[in-house]
XYZ file of C-alpha atoms in Angstrom:
181
model
C 6.253 193.855 131.898
C 3.054 194.670 130.094
C 2.132 197.880 131.898
C 5.513 199.142 132.938
C 7.243 199.324 136.283
C 4.431 201.079 138.180
C 1.812 198.522 137.197
C 4.230 195.685 137.887
C 5.074 196.883 141.402
C 1.463 197.437 142.425
C 0.289 194.164 140.889
C 3.108 192.243 142.587
C 2.301 193.791 145.966
C -1.399 192.954 145.617
C -0.555 189.435 144.428
C 1.667 188.901 147.484
C -1.168 189.985 149.787
C -3.677 187.810 147.943
C -1.328 184.807 148.024
C -0.939 185.042 151.786
C -4.689 184.656 152.275
C -6.338 181.383 151.295
C -8.309 181.440 148.007
C -7.963 185.213 147.613
C -6.020 185.236 144.330
C -8.983 183.949 142.304
C -11.445 186.223 144.108
C -9.339 189.357 143.701
C -8.597 188.498 140.066
C -12.301 188.209 139.244
C -13.072 191.435 141.137
C -10.320 193.327 139.316
C -11.505 192.030 135.940
C -15.068 193.132 136.742
C -13.901 196.585 137.862
C -11.753 196.920 134.746
C -14.743 196.007 132.569
C -16.986 198.543 134.274
C -14.404 201.305 133.896
C -13.670 200.471 130.250
C -17.382 200.328 129.392
C -18.187 203.667 131.019
C -16.364 206.695 129.542
C -18.003 209.075 132.042
C -16.631 207.030 134.933
C -13.192 207.052 133.292
C -13.253 210.833 132.975
C -14.194 211.239 136.647
C -11.751 208.675 137.920
C -8.810 209.872 135.837
C -9.434 213.630 136.083
C -6.521 215.266 137.936
C -8.618 218.067 139.467
C -11.117 215.773 141.196
C -9.952 215.198 144.742
C -8.856 211.764 145.913
C -11.569 211.890 148.584
C -14.275 212.407 145.938
C -12.855 209.565 143.820
C -12.756 207.211 146.807
C -16.351 208.119 147.688
C -17.400 207.361 144.122
C -15.623 204.004 144.129
C -17.109 203.130 147.512
C -20.630 203.949 146.285
C -20.102 201.836 143.171
C -18.484 198.802 144.742
C -19.406 198.711 148.451
C -20.536 195.213 149.372
C -19.605 193.920 145.913
C -15.844 193.566 146.351
C -13.606 192.285 149.110
C -12.034 194.568 151.667
C -8.593 193.861 150.191
C -9.678 195.014 146.718
C -11.473 198.047 148.135
C -8.415 199.062 150.153
C -6.232 198.548 147.088
C -8.419 200.869 144.992
C -8.285 203.486 147.755
C -4.485 203.166 147.874
C -4.263 203.702 144.117
C -6.372 206.848 144.401
C -4.370 208.146 147.386
C -1.127 207.640 145.462
C -2.642 209.080 142.276
C -2.079 205.813 140.406
C -5.698 205.175 139.368
C -4.783 205.778 135.724
C -2.614 202.650 135.906
C -5.470 200.396 137.040
C -6.031 198.726 133.648
C -2.324 197.848 133.355
C -2.222 196.698 136.989
C -5.107 194.312 136.330
C -3.259 192.853 133.313
C -0.109 192.403 135.395
C -2.069 190.815 138.263
C -3.715 188.341 135.869
C -0.292 187.479 134.416
C 1.093 186.846 137.913
C -1.927 184.739 138.876
C -1.582 182.692 135.691
C 2.131 182.191 136.296
C 1.312 180.973 139.803
C -1.142 178.478 138.306
C 1.414 177.382 135.648
C -0.779 178.824 132.880
C 0.569 180.654 129.854
C -1.468 182.560 127.282
C -1.171 182.016 123.562
C -2.584 184.113 120.737
C -3.285 182.155 117.584
C -4.062 183.658 114.172
C -5.257 181.513 111.281
C -6.477 182.269 107.769
C -9.733 180.368 108.395
C -11.580 179.527 111.592
C -10.430 176.347 113.324
C -12.928 173.739 114.520
C -12.928 172.502 118.125
C -10.913 169.381 117.276
C -8.170 171.434 115.600
C -8.094 173.873 118.508
C -7.809 171.011 120.980
C -4.948 169.422 119.052
C -3.104 172.731 118.780
C -3.568 173.314 122.535
C -2.121 169.851 123.271
C 0.904 170.534 121.055
C 1.513 173.951 122.637
C 1.124 172.516 126.139
C 3.653 169.796 125.297
C 6.100 172.366 123.874
C 5.845 174.750 126.822
C 5.254 172.286 129.642
C 2.443 174.510 130.893
C -1.310 174.763 130.676
C -2.338 176.902 127.724
C -5.010 179.592 127.654
C -5.565 180.312 123.977
C -7.318 183.123 122.146
C -8.037 182.734 118.449
C -8.398 185.278 115.672
C -9.036 184.830 111.965
C -6.741 186.803 109.654
C -7.477 186.071 105.987
C -4.313 187.932 104.929
C -2.270 184.945 106.189
C -3.577 182.955 103.176
C -3.046 179.706 105.101
C -1.148 178.239 108.024
C -0.974 179.518 111.572
C 0.795 182.222 113.563
C 1.249 181.670 117.316
C 2.475 184.171 119.912
C 3.316 182.842 123.370
C 4.782 185.538 125.575
C 7.778 186.883 123.666
C 8.007 183.832 121.394
C 6.594 184.021 117.896
C 5.976 181.028 115.623
C 5.055 181.988 112.070
C 3.893 179.100 109.919
C 1.802 181.193 107.569
C 1.810 180.869 103.808
C 2.016 184.664 103.577
C 5.431 184.632 105.264
C 6.647 181.684 103.191
C 5.622 183.460 99.980
C 7.408 186.628 101.095
C 10.569 184.612 101.808
C 10.303 182.901 98.407
C 9.901 186.286 96.727
C 13.072 187.583 98.426
C 14.952 184.449 97.401
C 13.886 184.901 93.791
C 14.935 188.574 93.873
C 18.366 187.562 95.175
C 18.813 185.096 92.315
C 17.942 187.543 89.547
């Protein structure tokens, strides 16, 4: 699990509730992502929300003022539960776990791709098709350029790692040459 057992349990419970209600998974996922973004972008809000000496009642009032009428009742109640149980510091990890559960329910897997140079849209599309064929799932891909790779591609899908970079091949060649001499 990404965020540990606490985040996993809370995310799973919220996902179960969202799954029971029609079309709530997508809605709650987008609300949680928005809340996460607001909290991450506002250090003052983080300090207030995560401060151990601020009462749960004050934190819940703050969250209600910020999000009343903007989020569903389920999400609002979930935030209040986190505050009551003093688990608000786990919110970011809970959101990541919830998104992972929602993606798994949709048969979507995320892939992180690193290349030495930026790929064009055609290359990205072809790579996505290959990865989808290999995994049997829909692929949600994020790309990053890492010039240190020299060439090739490095793909991380879950706990699987495919390293087709020239950097790694050169390192392996170097070790082989050392072993010979």
